[in-house]
Coordinates of C-alpha atoms in Angstrom, one line a residue:
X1 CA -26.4 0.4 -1.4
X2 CA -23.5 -2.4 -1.7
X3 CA -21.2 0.5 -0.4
X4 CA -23.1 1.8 2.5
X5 CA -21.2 1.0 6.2
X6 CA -22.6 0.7 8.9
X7 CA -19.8 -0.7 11.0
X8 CA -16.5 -0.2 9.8
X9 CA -15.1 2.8 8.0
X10 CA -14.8 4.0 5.0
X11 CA -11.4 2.3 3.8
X12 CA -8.7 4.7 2.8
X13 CA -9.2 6.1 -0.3
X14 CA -6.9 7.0 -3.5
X15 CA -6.3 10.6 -2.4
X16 CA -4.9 9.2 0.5
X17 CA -2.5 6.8 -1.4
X18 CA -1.0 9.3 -3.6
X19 CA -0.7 11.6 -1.2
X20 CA 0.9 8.8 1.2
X21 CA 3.6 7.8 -1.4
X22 CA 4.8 11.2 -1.6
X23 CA 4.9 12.3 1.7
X24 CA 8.4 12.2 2.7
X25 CA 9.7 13.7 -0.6
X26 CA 10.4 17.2 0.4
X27 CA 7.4 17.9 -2.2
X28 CA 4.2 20.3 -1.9
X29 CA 0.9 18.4 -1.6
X30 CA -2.3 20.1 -2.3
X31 CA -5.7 18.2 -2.1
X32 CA -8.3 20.3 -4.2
X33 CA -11.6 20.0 -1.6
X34 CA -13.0 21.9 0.7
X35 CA -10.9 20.7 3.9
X36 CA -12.5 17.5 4.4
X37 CA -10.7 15.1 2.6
X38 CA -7.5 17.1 3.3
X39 CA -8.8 16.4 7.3
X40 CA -9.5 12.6 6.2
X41 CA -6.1 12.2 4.4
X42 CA -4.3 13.8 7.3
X43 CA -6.5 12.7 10.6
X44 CA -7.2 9.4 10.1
X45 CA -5.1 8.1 6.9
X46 CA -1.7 9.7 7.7
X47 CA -0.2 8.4 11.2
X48 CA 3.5 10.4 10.5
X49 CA 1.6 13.5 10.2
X50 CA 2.0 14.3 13.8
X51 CA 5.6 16.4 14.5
X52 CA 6.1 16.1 10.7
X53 CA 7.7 18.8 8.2
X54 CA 5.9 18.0 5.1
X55 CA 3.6 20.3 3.2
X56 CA 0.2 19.3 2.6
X57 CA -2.2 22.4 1.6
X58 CA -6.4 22.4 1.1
X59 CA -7.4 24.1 -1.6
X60 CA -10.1 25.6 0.2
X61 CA -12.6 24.7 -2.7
X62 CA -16.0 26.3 -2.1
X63 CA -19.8 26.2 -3.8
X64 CA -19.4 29.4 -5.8
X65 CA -15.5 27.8 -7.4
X66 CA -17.0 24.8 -8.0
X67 CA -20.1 26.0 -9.7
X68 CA -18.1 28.3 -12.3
X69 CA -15.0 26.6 -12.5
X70 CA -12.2 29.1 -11.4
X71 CA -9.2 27.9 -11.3
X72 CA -7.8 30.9 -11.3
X73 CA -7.6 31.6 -7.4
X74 CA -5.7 28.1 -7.0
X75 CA -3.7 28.1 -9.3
X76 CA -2.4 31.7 -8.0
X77 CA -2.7 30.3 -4.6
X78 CA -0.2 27.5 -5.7
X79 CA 2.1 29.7 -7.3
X80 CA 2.2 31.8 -4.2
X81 CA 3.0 29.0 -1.8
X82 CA 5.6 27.5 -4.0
X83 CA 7.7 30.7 -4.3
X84 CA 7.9 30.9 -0.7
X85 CA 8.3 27.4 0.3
X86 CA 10.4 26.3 -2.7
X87 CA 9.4 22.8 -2.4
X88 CA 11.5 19.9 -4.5
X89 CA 8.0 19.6 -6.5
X90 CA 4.3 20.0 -6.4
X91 CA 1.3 17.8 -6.4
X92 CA -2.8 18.6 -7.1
X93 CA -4.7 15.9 -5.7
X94 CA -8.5 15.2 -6.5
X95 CA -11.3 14.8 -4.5
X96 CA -15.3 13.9 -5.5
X97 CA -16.5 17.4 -6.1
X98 CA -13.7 18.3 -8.7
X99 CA -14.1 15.1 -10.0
X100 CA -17.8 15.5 -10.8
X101 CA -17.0 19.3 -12.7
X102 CA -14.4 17.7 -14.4
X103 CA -11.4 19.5 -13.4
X104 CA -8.4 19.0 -15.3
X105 CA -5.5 18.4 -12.8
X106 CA -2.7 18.5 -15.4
X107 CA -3.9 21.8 -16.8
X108 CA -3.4 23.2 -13.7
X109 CA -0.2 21.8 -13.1
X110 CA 1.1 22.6 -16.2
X111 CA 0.6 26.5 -15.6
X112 CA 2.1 26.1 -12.3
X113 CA 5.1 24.5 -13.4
X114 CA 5.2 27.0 -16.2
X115 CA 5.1 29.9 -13.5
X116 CA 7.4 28.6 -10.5
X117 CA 9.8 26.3 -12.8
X118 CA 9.1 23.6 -10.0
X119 CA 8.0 20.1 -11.6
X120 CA 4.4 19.7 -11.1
X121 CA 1.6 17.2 -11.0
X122 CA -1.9 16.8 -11.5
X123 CA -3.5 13.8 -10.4
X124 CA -6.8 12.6 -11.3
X125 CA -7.9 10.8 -7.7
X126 CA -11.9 10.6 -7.4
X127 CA -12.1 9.4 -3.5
X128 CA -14.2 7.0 -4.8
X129 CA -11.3 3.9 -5.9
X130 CA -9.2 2.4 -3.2
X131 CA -5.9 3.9 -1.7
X132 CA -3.8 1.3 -3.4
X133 CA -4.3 2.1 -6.7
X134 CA -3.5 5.9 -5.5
X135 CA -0.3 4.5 -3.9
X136 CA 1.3 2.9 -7.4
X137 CA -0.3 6.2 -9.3
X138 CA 2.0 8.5 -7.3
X139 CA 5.2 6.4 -7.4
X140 CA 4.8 5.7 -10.8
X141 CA 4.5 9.2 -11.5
X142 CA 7.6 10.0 -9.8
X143 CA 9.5 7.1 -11.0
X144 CA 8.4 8.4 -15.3
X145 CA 9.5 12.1 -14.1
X146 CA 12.8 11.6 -12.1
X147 CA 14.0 8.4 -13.2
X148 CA 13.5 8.4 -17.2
X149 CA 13.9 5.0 -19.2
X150 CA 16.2 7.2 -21.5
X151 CA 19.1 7.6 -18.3
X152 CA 21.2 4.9 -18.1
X153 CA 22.4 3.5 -14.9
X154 CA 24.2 0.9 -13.9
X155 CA 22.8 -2.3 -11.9
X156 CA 24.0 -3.4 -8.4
X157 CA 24.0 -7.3 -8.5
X158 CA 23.5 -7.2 -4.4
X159 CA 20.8 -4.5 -4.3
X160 CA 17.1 -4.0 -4.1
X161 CA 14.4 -1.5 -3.6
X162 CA 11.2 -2.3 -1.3
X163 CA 7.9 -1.3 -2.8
X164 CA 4.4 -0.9 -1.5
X165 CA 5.9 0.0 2.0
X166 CA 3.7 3.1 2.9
X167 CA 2.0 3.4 6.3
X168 CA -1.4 2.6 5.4
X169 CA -0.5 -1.1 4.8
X170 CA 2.2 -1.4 7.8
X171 CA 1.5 1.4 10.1
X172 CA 4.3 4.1 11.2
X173 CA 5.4 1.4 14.5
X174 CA 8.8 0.5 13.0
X175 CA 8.0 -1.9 10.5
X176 CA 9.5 0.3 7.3
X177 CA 12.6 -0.2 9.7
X178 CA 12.5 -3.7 10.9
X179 CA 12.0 -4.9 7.1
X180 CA 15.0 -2.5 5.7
X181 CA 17.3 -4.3 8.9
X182 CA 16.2 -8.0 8.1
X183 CA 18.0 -7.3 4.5
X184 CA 20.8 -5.1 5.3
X185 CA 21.9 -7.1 8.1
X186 CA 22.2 -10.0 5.8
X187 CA 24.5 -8.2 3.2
X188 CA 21.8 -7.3 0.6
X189 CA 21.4 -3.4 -0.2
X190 CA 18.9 -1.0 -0.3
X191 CA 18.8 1.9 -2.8
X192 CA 14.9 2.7 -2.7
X193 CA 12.4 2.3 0.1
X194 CA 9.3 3.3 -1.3
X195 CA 7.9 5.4 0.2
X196 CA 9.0 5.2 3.8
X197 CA 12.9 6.1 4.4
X198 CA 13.0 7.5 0.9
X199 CA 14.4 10.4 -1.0
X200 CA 14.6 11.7 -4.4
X201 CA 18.2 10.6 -4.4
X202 CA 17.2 7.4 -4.0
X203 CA 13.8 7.0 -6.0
X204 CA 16.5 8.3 -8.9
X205 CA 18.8 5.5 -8.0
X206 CA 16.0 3.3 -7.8
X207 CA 16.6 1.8 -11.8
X208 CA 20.0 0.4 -10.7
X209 CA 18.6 -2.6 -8.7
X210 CA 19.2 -5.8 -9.0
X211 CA 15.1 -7.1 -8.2
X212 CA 12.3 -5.7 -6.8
X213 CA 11.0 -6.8 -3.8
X214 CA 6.6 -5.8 -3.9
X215 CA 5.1 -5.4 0.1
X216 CA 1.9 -5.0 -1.5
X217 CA -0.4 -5.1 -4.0
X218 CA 0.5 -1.2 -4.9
X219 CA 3.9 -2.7 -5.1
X220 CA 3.5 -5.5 -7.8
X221 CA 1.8 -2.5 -9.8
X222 CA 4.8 -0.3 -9.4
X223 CA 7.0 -3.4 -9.6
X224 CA 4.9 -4.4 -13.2
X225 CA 6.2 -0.6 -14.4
X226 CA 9.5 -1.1 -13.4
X227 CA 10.2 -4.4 -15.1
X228 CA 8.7 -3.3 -18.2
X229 CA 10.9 -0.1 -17.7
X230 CA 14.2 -1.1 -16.6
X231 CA 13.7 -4.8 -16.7
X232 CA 14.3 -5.3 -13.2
X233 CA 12.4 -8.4 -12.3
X234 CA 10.4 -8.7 -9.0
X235 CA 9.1 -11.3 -5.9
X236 CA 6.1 -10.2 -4.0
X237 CA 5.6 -11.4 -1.0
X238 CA 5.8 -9.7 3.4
X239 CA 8.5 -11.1 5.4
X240 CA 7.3 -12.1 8.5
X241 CA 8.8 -13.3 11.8
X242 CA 12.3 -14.1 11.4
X243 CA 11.6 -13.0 7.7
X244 CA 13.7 -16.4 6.6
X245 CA 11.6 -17.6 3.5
X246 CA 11.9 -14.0 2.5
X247 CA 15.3 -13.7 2.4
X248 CA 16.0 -17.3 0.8
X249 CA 14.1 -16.0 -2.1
X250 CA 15.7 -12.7 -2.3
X251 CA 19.0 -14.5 -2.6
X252 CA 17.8 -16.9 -5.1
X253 CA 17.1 -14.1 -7.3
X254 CA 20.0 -12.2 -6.8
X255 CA 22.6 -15.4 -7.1
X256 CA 20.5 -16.3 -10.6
X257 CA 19.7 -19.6 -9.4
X258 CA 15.5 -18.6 -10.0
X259 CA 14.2 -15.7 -12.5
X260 CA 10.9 -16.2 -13.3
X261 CA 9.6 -12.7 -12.6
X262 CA 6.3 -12.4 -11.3
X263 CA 6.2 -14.9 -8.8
X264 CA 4.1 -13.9 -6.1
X265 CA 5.1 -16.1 -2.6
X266 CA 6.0 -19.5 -2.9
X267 CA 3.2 -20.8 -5.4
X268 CA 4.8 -24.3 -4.2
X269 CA 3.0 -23.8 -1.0
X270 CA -0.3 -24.7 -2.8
X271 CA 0.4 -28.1 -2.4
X272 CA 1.4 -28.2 1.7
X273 CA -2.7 -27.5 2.2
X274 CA -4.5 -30.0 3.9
X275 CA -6.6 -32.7 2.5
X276 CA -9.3 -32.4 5.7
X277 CA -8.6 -30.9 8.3
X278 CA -11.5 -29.2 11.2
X279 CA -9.6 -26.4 11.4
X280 CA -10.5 -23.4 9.1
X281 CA -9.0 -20.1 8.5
X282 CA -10.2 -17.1 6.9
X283 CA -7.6 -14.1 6.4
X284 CA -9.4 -10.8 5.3
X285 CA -7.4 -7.7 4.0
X286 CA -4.9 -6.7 1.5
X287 CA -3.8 -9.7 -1.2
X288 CA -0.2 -9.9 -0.6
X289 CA -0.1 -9.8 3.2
X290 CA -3.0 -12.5 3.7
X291 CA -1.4 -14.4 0.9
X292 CA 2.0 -14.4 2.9
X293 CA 0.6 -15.2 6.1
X294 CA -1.2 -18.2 4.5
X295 CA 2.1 -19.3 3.6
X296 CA 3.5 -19.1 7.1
X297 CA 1.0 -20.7 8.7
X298 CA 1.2 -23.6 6.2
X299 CA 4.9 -24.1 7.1
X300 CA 3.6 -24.3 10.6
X301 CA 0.6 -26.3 10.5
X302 CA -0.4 -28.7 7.2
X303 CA -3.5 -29.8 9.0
X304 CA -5.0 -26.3 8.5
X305 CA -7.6 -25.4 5.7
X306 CA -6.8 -21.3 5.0
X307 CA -8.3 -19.8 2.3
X308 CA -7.9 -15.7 1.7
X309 CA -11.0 -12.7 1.5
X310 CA -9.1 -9.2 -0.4
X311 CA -10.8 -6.4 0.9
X312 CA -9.4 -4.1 -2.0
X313 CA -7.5 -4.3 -5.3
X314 CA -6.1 -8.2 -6.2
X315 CA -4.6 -9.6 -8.7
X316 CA -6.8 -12.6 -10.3
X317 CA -3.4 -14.4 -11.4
X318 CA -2.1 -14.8 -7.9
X319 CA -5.3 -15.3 -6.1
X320 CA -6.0 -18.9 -5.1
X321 CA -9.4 -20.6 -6.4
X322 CA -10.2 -20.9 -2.7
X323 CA -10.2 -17.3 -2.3
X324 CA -12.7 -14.1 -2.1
X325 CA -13.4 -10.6 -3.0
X326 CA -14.9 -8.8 -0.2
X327 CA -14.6 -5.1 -1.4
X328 CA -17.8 -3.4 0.6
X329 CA -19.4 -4.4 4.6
X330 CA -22.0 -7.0 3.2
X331 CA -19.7 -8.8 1.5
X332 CA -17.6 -9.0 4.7
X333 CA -20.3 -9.6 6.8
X334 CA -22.1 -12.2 4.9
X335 CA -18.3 -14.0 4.5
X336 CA -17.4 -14.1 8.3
X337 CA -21.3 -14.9 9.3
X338 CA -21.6 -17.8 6.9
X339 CA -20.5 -20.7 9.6
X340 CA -17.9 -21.9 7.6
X341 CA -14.1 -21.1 9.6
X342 CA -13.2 -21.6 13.1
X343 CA -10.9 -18.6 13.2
X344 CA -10.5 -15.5 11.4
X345 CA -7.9 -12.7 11.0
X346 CA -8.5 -9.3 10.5
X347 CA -8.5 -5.6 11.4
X348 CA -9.6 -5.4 14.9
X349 CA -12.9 -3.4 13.3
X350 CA -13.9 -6.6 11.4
X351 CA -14.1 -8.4 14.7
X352 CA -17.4 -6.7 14.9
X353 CA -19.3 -8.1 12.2
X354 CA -18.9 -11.8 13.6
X355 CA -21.8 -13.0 15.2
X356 CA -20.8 -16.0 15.9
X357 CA -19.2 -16.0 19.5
X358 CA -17.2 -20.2 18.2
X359 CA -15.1 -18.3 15.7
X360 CA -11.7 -17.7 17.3
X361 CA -11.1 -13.4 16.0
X362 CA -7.3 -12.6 15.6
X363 CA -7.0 -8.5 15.3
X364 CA -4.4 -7.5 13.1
X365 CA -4.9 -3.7 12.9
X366 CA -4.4 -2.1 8.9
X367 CA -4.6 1.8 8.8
X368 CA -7.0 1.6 5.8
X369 CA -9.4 -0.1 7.4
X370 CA -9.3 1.5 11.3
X371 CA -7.7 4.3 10.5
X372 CA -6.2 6.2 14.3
X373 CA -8.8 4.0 15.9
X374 CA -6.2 1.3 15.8
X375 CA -2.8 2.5 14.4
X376 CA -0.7 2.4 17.6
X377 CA -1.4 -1.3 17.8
X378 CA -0.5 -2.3 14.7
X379 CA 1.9 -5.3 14.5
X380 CA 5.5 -5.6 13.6
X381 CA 5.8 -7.9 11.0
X382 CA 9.8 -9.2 11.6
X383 CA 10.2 -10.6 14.9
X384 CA 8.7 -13.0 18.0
X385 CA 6.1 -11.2 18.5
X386 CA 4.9 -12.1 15.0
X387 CA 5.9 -15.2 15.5
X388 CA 3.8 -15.7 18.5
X389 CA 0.5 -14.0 16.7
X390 CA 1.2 -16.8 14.0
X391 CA 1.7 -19.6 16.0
X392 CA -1.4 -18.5 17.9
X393 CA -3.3 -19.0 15.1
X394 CA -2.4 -22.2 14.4
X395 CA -2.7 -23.8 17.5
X396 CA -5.4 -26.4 17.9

């Protein structure tokens, strides 16, 4: 029962991810369910999906197709579309029911491909594992089909791709565009944004960079890929405010003064947290975000005890010995209820489990957790405004 809510959401799941990372790619999506995951991926997981040109399809899966396997009807169904729409490729996503008949995704693809001449996918999602991992599945995918190891291109000492940077982490409110500004307006190139502002152009230029620059934990994974790949090394970390730190350890990299890939934010920080301090802060959500926001707040306040909760995927190298896993409600619950921190930051949603009226709540809305119920808040992570949310949180 460790999975049952009774508060918040389900958080978005890998369906969702996948589908996310591809959604600007000129590219024919099909989810293989009968509409409601489709309506979950595109209701309350996909905030550009309003006056948008993209293709997603439903398979329109039903008892009788599951019970006897026929693939037959989609896979005419997908040959059909893609002769009329002539998308740049084509993608079968999976859902729970499939999964439990054991569909096989590539199978399908496969004949598809074979039919239309249209590179095709087949991805095993479940709806069961976390949207992250379905994020670095999809790009990955791309990345192995479009940009082969065996084509050689040539690196760009002043350039870098963003990865991670889909809407379920940052929302569709402008941050994809404040974080590609903060760079570009400081001299340093990008050839890949993925997956927001990107093309195929680009994801096939993507090899040539000089570093990768990870948003999230789905963008160390892809990053891990494309260092062992193209041996393009990679920081991980979310510019936030006036993005400054961010950008001093972009140009490190790219002046070779530091290249230890790997590095996840400035590990030095460790050592700027306080001895004893009253003040303790918990910062629930995704690993590299909370991790980077620790980091800011230590730069403005050493008195502060801040330890992170990850409410999906982490990485156990880059986590803190301070820090949690909080992956289902009654983790999350029992962590913010157990009188320990005088402030916590969160999705606005998590503010409800706290039922302790001391604790000082700061909402900082994520898609995966709220989904619509909270995406036209969410924050934008370069500017005062940010600046003022973290300040806020620091203050005495």
């Amino acid at each position: 029962m460790n999975n049952l809510c009774l508060v918040l959401p389900p958080f978005a799941p890998d369906y969702s991810g996948v589908a996310s990372s591809l959604f600007e790619l000129g590219g024919m999506i099909v989810i293989h369910d009968a509409s409601g995951c489709t309506g979950n991926y595109l209701g309350y997981d996909e905030p550009r999906w309003m006056n948008s040109k993209s293709i997603v399809f439903c398979s329109g899966l039903r008892h009788m197709d599951a019970v006897l396997g026929n693939d037959k009807k989609l896979v005419k169904r997908m040959i059909e579309a893609a002769e009329s729409l002539q998308p740049a490729f084509i993608a079968l996503l999976g859902s729970p029911v499939p999964m439990v008949i054991g569909t096989d995704y590539d199978g399908i693809a496969s004949e598809v491909e074979e039919a239309t001449g249209i590179p095709s996918f087949g991805f095993d999602t479940k709806g069961t594992v976390f949207y992250d991992k379905g994020v670095s599945m999809g790009t990955i995918a791309l990345l192995k089909r479009f940009a082969p190891a065996s084509k050689r291109c040539e690196k760009q000492n002043n350039a870098i791709n963003l990865l991670g940077l889909t809407p379920l982490d940052f929302g569709n409110s402008g941050n994809a565009e404040a974080v590609r500004a903060l760079f570009e307006k400081s001299g340093i190139e990008i050839i890949a944004s993925l997956s927001m502002g990107l093309s195929l152009d680009d994801l096939k230029r993507s090899p040539s960079a000089a570093l990768n620059v990870a948003l999230s934990y789905a963008g160390i994974e892809i990053a891990k890929y494309m260092e062992r790949v193209y041996h393009i090394p990679y920081i991980a970390g979310v510019p936030l405010g006036d993005g400054k730190a961010m950008l001093t350890a972009v140009r490190r990299f790219l002046s070779g003064e530091k290249s230890d890939s790997g590095s996840v934010w400035e590990i030095a920080s460790k050592a700027n947290a306080a001895q004893t301090s009253h003040k303790r802060i918990l910062i629930a959500g995704e690993q590299v975000t909370a991790c980077s926001i620790r980091n800011e707040l230590r730069r403005i306040s050493r008195t502060a005890d801040i330890e992170a909760a990850y409410l999906f995927n982490s990485f156990p190298e880059y986590a803190e010995t301070c820090d949690h896993k909080a992956v289902c409600e009654r983790e999350l619950m029992d962590l913010v209820n157990g009188g320990s921190y005088t402030d916590i930051v969160a999705d606005p949603l998590v503010g409800e489990l706290i039922k302790n009226s001391s604790v000082r709540f700061h909402g900082l809305p994520h898609v995966a957790v709220s989904s619509k119920v909270c995406w036209d808040d969410t924050k934008c992570v370069i500017g005062d405004d940010m600046t003022r949310f973290l300040f806020g949180i620091a203050e005495e």
